[in-house]
PDB file of C-alpha atoms and ligand atoms in Angstrom:
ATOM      1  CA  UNK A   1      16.540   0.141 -10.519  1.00 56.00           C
ATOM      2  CA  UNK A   2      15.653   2.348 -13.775  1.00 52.00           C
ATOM      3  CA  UNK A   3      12.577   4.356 -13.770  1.00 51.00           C
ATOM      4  CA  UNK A   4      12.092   3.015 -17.293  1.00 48.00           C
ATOM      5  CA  UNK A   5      10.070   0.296 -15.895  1.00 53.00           C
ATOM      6  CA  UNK A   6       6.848   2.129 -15.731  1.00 58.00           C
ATOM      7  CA  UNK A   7       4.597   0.963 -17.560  1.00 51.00           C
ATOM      8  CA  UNK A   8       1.316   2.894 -17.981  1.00 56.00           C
ATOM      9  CA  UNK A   9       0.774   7.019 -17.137  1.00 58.00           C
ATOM     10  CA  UNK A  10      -1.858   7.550 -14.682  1.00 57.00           C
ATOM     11  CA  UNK A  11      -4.176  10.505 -16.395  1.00 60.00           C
ATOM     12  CA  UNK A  12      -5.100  13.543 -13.363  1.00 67.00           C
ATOM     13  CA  UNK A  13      -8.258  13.927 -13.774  1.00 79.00           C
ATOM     14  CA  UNK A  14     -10.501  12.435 -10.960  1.00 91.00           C
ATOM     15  CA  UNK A  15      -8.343  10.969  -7.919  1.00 95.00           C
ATOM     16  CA  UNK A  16      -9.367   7.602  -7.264  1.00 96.00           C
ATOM     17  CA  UNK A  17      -9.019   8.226  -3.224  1.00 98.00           C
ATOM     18  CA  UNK A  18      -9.494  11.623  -1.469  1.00 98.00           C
ATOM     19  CA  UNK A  19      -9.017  11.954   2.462  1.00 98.00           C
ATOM     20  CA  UNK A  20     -10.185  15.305   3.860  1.00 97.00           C
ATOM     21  CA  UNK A  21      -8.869  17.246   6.596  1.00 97.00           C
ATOM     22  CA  UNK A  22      -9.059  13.614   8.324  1.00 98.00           C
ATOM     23  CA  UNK A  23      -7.998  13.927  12.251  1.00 97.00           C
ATOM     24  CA  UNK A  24      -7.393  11.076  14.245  1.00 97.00           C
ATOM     25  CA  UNK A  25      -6.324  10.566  18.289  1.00 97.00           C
ATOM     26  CA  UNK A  26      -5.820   7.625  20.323  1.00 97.00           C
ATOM     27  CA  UNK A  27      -6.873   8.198  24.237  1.00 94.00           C
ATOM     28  CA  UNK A  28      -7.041  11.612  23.747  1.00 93.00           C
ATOM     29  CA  UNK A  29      -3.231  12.058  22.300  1.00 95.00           C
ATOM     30  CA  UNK A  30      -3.621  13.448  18.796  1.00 96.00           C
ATOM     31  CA  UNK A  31      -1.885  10.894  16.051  1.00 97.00           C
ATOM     32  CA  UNK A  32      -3.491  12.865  12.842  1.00 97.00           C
ATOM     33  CA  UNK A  33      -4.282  16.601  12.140  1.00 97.00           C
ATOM     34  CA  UNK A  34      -6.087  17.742   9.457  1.00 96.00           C
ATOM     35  CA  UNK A  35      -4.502  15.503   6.947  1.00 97.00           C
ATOM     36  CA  UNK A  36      -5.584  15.984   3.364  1.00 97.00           C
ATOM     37  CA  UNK A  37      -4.169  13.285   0.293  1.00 96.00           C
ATOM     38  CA  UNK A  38      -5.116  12.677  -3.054  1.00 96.00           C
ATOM     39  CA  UNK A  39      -4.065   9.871  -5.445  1.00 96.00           C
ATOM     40  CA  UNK A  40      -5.365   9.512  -9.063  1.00 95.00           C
ATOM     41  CA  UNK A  41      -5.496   5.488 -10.523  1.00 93.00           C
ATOM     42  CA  UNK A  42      -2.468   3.992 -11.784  1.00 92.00           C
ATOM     43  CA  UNK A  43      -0.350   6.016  -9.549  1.00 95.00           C
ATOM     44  CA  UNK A  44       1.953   5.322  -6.685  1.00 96.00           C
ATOM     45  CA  UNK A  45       2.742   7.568  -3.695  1.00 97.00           C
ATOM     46  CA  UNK A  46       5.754   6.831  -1.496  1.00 97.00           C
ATOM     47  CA  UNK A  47       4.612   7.593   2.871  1.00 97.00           C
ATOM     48  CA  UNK A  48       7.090   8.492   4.428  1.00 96.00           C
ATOM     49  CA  UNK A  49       8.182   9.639   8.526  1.00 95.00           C
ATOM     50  CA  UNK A  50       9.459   9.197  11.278  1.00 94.00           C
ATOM     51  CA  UNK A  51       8.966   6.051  13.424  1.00 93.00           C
ATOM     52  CA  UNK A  52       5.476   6.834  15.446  1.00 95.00           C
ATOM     53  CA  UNK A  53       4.407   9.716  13.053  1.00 96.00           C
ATOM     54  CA  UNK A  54       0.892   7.864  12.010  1.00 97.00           C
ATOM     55  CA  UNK A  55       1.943   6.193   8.619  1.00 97.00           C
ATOM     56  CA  UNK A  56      -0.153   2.796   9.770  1.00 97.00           C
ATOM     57  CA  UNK A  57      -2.449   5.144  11.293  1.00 97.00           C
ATOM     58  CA  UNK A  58      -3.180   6.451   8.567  1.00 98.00           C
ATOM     59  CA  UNK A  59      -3.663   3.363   6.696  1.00 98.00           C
ATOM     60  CA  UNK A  60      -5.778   2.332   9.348  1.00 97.00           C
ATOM     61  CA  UNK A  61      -7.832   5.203   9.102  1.00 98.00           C
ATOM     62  CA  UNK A  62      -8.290   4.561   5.505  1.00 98.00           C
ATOM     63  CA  UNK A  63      -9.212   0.723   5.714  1.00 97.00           C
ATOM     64  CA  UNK A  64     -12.020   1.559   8.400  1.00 97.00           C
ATOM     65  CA  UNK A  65      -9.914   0.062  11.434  1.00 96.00           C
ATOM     66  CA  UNK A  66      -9.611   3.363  12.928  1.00 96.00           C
ATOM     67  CA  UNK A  67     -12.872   5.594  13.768  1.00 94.00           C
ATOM     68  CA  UNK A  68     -11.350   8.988  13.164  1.00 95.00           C
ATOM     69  CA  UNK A  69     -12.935  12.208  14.950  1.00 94.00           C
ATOM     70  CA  UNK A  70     -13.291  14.414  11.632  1.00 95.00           C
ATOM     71  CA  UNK A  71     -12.688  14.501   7.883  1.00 97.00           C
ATOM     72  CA  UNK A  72     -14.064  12.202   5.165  1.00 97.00           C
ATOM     73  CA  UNK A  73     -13.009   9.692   2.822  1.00 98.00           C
ATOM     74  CA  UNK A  74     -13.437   9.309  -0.578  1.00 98.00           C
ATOM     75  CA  UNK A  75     -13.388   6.358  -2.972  1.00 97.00           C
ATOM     76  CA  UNK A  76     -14.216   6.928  -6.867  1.00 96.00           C
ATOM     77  CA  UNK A  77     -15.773  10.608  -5.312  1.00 95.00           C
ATOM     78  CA  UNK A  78     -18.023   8.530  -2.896  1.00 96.00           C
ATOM     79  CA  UNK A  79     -18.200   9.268   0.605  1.00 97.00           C
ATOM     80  CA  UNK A  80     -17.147   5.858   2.276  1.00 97.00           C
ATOM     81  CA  UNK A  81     -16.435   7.406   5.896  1.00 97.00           C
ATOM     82  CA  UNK A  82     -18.925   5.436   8.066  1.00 95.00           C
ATOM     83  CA  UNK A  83     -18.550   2.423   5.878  1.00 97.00           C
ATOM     84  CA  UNK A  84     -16.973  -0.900   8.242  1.00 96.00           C
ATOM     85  CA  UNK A  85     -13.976  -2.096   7.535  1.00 96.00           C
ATOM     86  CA  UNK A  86     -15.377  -5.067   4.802  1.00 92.00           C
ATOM     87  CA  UNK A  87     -17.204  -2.912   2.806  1.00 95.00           C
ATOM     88  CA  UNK A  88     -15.109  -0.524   1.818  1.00 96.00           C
ATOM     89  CA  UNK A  89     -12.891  -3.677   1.188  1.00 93.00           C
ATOM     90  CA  UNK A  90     -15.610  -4.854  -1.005  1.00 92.00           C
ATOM     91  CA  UNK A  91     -15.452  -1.286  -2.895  1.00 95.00           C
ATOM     92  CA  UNK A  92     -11.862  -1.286  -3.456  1.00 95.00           C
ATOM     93  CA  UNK A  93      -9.584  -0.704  -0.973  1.00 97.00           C
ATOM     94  CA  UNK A  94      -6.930  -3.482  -0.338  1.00 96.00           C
ATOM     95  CA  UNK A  95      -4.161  -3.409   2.452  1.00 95.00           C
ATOM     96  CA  UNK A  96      -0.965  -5.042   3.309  1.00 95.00           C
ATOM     97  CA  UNK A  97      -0.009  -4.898   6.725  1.00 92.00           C
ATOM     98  CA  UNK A  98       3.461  -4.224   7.851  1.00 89.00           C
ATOM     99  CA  UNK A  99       3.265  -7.385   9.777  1.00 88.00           C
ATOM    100  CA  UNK A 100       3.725 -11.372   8.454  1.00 87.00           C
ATOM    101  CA  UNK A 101       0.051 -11.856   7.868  1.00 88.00           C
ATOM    102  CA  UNK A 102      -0.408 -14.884   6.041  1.00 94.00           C
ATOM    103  CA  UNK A 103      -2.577 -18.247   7.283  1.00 94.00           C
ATOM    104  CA  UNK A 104      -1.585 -20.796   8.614  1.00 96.00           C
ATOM    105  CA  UNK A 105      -2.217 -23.395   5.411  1.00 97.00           C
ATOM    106  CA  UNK A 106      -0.743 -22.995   1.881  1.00 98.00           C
ATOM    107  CA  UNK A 107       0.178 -21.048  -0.342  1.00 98.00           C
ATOM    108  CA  UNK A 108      -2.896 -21.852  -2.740  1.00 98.00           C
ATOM    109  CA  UNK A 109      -5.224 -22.138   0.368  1.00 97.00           C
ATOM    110  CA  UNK A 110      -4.329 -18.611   1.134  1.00 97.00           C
ATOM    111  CA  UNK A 111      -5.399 -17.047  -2.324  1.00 97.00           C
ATOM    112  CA  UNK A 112      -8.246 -19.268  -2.520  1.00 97.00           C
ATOM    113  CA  UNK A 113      -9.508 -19.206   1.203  1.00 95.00           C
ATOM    114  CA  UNK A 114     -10.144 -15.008  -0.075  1.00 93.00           C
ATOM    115  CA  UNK A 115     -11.249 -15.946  -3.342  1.00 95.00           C
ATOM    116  CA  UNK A 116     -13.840 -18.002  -1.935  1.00 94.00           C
ATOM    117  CA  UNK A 117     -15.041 -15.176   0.306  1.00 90.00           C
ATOM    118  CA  UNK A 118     -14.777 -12.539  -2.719  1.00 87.00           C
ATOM    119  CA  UNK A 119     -15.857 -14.754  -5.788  1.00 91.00           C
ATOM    120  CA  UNK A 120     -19.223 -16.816  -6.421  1.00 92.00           C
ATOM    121  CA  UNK A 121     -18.295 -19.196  -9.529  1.00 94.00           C
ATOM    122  CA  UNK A 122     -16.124 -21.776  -8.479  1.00 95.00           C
ATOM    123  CA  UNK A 123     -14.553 -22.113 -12.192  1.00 96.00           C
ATOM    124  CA  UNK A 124     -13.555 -18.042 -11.328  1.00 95.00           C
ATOM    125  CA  UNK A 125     -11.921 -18.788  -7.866  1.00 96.00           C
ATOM    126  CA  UNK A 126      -9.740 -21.120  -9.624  1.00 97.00           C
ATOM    127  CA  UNK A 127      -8.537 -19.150 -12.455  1.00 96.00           C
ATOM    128  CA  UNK A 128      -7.785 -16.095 -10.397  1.00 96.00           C
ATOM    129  CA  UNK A 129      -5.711 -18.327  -7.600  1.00 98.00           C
ATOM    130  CA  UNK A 130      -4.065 -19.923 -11.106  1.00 98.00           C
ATOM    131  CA  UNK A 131      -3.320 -16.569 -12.720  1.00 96.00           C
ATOM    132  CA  UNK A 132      -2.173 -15.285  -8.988  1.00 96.00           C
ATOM    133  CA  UNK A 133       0.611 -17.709  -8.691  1.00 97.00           C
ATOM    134  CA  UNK A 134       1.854 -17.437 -12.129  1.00 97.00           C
ATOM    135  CA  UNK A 135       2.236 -13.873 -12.181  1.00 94.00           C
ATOM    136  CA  UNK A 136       3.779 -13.164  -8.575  1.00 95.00           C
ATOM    137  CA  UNK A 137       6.194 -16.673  -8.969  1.00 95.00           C
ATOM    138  CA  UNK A 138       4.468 -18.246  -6.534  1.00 97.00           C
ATOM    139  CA  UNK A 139       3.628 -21.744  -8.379  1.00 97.00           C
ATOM    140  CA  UNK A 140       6.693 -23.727  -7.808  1.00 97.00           C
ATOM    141  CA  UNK A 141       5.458 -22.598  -3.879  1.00 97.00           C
ATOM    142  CA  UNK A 142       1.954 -23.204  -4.124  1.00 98.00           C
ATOM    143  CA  UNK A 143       2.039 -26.340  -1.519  1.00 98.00           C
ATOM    144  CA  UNK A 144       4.120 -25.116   0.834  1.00 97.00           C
ATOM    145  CA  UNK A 145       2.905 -24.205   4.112  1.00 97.00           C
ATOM    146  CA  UNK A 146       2.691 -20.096   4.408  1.00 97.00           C
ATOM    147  CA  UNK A 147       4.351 -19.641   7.394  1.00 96.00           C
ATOM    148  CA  UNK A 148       7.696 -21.653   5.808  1.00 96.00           C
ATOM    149  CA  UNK A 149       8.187 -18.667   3.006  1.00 96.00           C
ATOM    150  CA  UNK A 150      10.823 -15.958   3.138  1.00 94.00           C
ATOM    151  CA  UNK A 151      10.599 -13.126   3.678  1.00 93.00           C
ATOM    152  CA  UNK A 152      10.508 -11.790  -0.231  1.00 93.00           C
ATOM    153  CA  UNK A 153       8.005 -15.231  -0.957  1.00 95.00           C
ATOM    154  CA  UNK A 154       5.423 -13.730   1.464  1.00 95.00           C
ATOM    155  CA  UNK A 155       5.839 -10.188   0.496  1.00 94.00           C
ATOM    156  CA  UNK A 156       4.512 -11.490  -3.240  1.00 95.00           C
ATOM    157  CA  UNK A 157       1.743 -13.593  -1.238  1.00 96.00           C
ATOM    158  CA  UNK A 158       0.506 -11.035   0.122  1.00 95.00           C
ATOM    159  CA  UNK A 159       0.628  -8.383  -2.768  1.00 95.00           C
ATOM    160  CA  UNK A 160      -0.920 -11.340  -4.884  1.00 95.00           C
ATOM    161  CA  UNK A 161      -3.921 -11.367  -2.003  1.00 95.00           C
ATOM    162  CA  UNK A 162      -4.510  -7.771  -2.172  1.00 94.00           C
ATOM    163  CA  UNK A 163      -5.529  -7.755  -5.926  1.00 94.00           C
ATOM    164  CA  UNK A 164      -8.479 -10.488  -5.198  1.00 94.00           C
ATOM    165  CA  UNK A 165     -10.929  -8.375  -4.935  1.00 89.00           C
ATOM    166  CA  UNK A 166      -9.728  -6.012  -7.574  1.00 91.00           C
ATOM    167  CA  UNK A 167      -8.992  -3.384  -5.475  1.00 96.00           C
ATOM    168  CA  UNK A 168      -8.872   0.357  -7.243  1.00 96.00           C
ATOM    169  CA  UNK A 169      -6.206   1.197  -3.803  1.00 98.00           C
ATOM    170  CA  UNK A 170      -3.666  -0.954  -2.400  1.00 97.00           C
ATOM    171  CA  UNK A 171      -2.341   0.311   0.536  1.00 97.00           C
ATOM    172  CA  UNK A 172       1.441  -1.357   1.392  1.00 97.00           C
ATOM    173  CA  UNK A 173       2.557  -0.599   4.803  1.00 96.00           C
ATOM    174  CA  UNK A 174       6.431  -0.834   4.327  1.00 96.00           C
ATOM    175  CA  UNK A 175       6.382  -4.440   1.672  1.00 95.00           C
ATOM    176  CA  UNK A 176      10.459  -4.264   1.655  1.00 95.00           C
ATOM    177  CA  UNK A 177      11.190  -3.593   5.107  1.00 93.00           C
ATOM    178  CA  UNK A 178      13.806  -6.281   6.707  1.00 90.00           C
ATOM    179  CA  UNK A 179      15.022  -8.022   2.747  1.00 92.00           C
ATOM    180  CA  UNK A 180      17.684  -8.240   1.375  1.00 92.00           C
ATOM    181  CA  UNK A 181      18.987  -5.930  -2.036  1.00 92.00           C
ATOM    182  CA  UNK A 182      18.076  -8.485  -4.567  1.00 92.00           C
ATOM    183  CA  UNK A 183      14.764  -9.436  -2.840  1.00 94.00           C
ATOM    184  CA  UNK A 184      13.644  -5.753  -2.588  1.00 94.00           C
ATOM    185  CA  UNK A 185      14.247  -5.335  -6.709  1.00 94.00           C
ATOM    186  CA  UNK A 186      12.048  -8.117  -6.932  1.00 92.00           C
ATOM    187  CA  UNK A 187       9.224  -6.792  -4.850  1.00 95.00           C
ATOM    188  CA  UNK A 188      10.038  -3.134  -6.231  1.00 96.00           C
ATOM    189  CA  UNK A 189       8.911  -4.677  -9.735  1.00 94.00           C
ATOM    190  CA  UNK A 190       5.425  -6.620  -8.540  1.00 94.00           C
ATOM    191  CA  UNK A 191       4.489  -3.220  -6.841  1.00 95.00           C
ATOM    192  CA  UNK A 192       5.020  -1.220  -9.955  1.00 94.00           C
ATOM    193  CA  UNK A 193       3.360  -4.164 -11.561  1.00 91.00           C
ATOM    194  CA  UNK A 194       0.052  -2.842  -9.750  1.00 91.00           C
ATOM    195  CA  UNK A 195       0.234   0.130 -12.201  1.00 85.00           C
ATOM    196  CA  UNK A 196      -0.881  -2.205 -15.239  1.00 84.00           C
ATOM    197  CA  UNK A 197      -4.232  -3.529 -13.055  1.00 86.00           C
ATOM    198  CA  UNK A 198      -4.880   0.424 -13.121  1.00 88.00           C
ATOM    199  CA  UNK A 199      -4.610   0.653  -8.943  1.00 93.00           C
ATOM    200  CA  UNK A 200      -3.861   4.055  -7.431  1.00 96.00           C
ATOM    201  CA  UNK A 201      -0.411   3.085  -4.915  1.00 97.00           C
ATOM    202  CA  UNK A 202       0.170   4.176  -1.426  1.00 98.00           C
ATOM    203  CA  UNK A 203       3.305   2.775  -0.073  1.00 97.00           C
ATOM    204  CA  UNK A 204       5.750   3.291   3.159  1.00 97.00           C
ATOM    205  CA  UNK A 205       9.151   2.010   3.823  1.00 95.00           C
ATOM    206  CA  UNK A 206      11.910   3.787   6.033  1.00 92.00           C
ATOM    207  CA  UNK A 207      14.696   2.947   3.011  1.00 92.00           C
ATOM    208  CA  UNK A 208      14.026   6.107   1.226  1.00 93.00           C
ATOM    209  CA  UNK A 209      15.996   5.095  -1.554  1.00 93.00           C
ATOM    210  CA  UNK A 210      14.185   2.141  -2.391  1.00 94.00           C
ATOM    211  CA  UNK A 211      11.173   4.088  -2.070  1.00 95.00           C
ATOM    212  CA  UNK A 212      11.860   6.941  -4.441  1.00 95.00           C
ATOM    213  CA  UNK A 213      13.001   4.826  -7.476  1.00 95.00           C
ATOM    214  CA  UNK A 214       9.180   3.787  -7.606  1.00 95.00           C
ATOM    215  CA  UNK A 215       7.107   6.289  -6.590  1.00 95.00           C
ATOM    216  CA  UNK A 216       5.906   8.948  -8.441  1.00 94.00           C
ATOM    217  CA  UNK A 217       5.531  11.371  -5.996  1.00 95.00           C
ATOM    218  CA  UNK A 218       5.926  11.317  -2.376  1.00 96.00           C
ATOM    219  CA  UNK A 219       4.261  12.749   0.892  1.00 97.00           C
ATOM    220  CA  UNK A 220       6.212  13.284   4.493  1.00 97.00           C
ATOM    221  CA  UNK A 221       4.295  13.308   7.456  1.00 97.00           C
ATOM    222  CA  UNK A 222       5.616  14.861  10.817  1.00 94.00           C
ATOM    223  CA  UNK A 223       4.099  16.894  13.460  1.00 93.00           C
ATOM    224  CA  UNK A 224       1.039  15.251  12.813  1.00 96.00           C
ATOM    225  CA  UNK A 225       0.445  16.752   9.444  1.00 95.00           C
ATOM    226  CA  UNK A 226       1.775  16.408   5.870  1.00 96.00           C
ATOM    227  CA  UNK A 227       4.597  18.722   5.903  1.00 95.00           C
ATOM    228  CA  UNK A 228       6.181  17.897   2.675  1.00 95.00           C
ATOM    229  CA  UNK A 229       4.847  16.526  -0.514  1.00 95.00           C
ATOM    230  CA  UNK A 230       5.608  16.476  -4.460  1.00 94.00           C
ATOM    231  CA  UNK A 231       8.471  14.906  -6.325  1.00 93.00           C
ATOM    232  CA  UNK A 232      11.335  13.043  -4.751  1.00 91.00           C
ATOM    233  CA  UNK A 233      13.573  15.731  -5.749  1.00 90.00           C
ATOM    234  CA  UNK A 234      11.519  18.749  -4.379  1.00 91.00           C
ATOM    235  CA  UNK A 235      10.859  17.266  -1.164  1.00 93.00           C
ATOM    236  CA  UNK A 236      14.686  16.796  -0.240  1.00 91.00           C
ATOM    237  CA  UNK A 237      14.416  20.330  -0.699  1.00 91.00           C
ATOM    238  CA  UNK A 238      11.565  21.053   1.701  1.00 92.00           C
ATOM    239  CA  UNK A 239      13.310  22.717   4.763  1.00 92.00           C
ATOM    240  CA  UNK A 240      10.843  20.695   7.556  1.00 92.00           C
ATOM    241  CA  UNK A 241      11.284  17.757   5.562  1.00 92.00           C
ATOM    242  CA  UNK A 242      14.918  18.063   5.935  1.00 92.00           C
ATOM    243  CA  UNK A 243      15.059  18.881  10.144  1.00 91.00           C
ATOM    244  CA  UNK A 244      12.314  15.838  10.621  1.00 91.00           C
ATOM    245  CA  UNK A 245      13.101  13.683   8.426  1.00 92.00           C
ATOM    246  CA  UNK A 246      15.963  13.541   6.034  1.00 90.00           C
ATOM    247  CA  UNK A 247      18.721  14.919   7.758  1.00 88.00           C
ATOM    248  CA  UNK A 248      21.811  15.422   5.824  1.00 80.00           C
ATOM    249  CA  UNK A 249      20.287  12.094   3.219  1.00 79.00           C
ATOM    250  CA  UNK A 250      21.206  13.245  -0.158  1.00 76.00           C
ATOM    251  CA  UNK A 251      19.581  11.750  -3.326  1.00 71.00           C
TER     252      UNK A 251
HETATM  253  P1  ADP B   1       4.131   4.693  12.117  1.00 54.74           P
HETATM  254  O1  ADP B   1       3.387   3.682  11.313  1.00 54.74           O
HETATM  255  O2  ADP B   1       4.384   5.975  11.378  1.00 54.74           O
HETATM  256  O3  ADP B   1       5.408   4.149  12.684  1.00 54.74           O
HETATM  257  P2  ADP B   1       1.868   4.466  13.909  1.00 54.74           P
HETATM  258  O4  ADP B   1       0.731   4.932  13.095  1.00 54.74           O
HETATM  259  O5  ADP B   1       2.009   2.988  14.086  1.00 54.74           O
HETATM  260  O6  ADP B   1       3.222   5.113  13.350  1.00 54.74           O
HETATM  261  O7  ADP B   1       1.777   5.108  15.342  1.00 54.74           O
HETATM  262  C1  ADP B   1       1.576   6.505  15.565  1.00 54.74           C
HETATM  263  C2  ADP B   1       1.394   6.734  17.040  1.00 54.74           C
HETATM  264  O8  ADP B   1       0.133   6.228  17.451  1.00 54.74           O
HETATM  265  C3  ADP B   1       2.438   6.058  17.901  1.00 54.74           C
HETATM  266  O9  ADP B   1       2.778   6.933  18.939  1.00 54.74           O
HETATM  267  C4  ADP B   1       1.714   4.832  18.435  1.00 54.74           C
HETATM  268  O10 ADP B   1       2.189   4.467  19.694  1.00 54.74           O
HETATM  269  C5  ADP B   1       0.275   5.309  18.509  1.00 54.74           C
HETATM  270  N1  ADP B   1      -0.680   4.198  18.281  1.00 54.74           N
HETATM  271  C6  ADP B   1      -0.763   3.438  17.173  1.00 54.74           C
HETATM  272  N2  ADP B   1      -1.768   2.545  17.269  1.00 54.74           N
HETATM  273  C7  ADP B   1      -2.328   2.746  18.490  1.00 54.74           C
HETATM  274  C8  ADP B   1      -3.434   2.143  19.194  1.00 54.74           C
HETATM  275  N3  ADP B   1      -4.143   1.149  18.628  1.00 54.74           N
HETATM  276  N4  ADP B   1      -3.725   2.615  20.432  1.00 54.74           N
HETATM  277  C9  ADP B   1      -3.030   3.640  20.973  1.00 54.74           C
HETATM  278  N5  ADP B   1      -1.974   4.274  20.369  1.00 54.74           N
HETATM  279  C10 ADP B   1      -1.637   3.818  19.140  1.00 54.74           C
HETATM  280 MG1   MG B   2       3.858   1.707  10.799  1.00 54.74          MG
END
């Protein structure tokens, strides 16, 4: 897919999310050292790792899952670290999970059931669940029952979900894992479509390739710790990257 598909430039001046020197262990095995991100609004970072190296750790971290022993998060430059979970989905920060997670009900129940929790006017619940399945080709689907999609419908139900609550950072924990070519060109084009609502973009997926033709920078983390991060191009340069990651890939 061409790159000419972007559609806004994200400006660099105040990053929209900021994690600092954030650590992170599970029973006592550290998953996360001293990990320090930034991502500025309309842009979109490509995660990637090894298998166990703390991608949806990190995610979780981020969402308020995950208590993490030290660092601090930062939405819009304020401190959200001891926020729960709903309110810092309530400021801004959406997530996709790597797993199916869609109810069982339809399509339209699903975008409404949020809307209902995230919108007051019942005239505005509608709209959005209206404008929701237009733009991520979901009408022709709206009565059928979640759990009957493919794989690529659900993907775009669940992107669709995350912008309900007009998120300012949409994490997607790997969106075109297990599709096929055609499907993942599809979903490649709603998640650069989360450029024009102005969201900042972190995103995973172990197909680097399909990775790097949207992302506009990327981050490799191994050994705990971000050992890599900058352009596509510069990274398959980075020597660490290379031994824990890439191999002998070449762009
Ligand atoms: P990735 O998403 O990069 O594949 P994960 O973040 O899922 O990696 O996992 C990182 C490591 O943390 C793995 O070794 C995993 O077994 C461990 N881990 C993840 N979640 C938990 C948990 N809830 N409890 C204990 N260990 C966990
Ligand atoms: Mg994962």
């Amino acid at each position: 897919m061409k790159k000419s598909f972007r559609i806004i430039k994200f400006k660099k001046n105040k990053p929209v999310l900021q994690v600092k020197n954030l650590s992170k262990s599970f029973d006592g095995r550290p998953i996360l050292k001293k990990i320090n991100l930034e991502l500025y609004p309309g842009e979109i970072v490509g995660l990637i790792g090894p298998n166990g190296s703390g991608k949806s750790t990190l995610y979780g971290s981020i969402i308020g899952q995950y208590k993490v022993e030290s660092g601090s998060i930062f939405l819009s430059q304020k401190d959200i670290t001891s926020k729960p979970i709903h309110e810092r989905a309530k400021l801004g920060i959406a997530y996709l999970s790597q797993y199916r997670s869609v109810f069982n009900m339809t399509v339209l129940d699903n975008l409404l059931g949020i809307c209902q929790i995230s919108i007051k006017e019942t005239d505005k619940q509608k709209l959005m669940v209206e404008k929701l399945l237009t733009e991520f080709n979901l009408q022709h689907l709206r009565n059928i029952n979640a759990n009957s999609l493919s794989g690529g419908e659900v993907r775009r139900l669940q992107i669709a979900r995350t912008l309900i609550n007009e998120p300012k950072v949409i994490l997607l924990d790997e969106p075109m894992a297990a599709l096929d070519p055609i499907i993942v060109q599809d979903i490649q084009k709603f998640i650069l479509k989360l450029q024009s609502y102005g969201c900042g973009v972190i995103v995973t997926d172990h197909q680097v390739q399909n990775l790097f033709e949207i992302v506009d920078r990327a981050m490799v983390i191994g050994e705990q710790t971000i050992i890599a991060s900058g352009k596509p191009k510069d990274i398959l340069k980075s020597e660490k990257a290379r031994e824990i990651y890439f191999g002998s890939y070449e762009n």
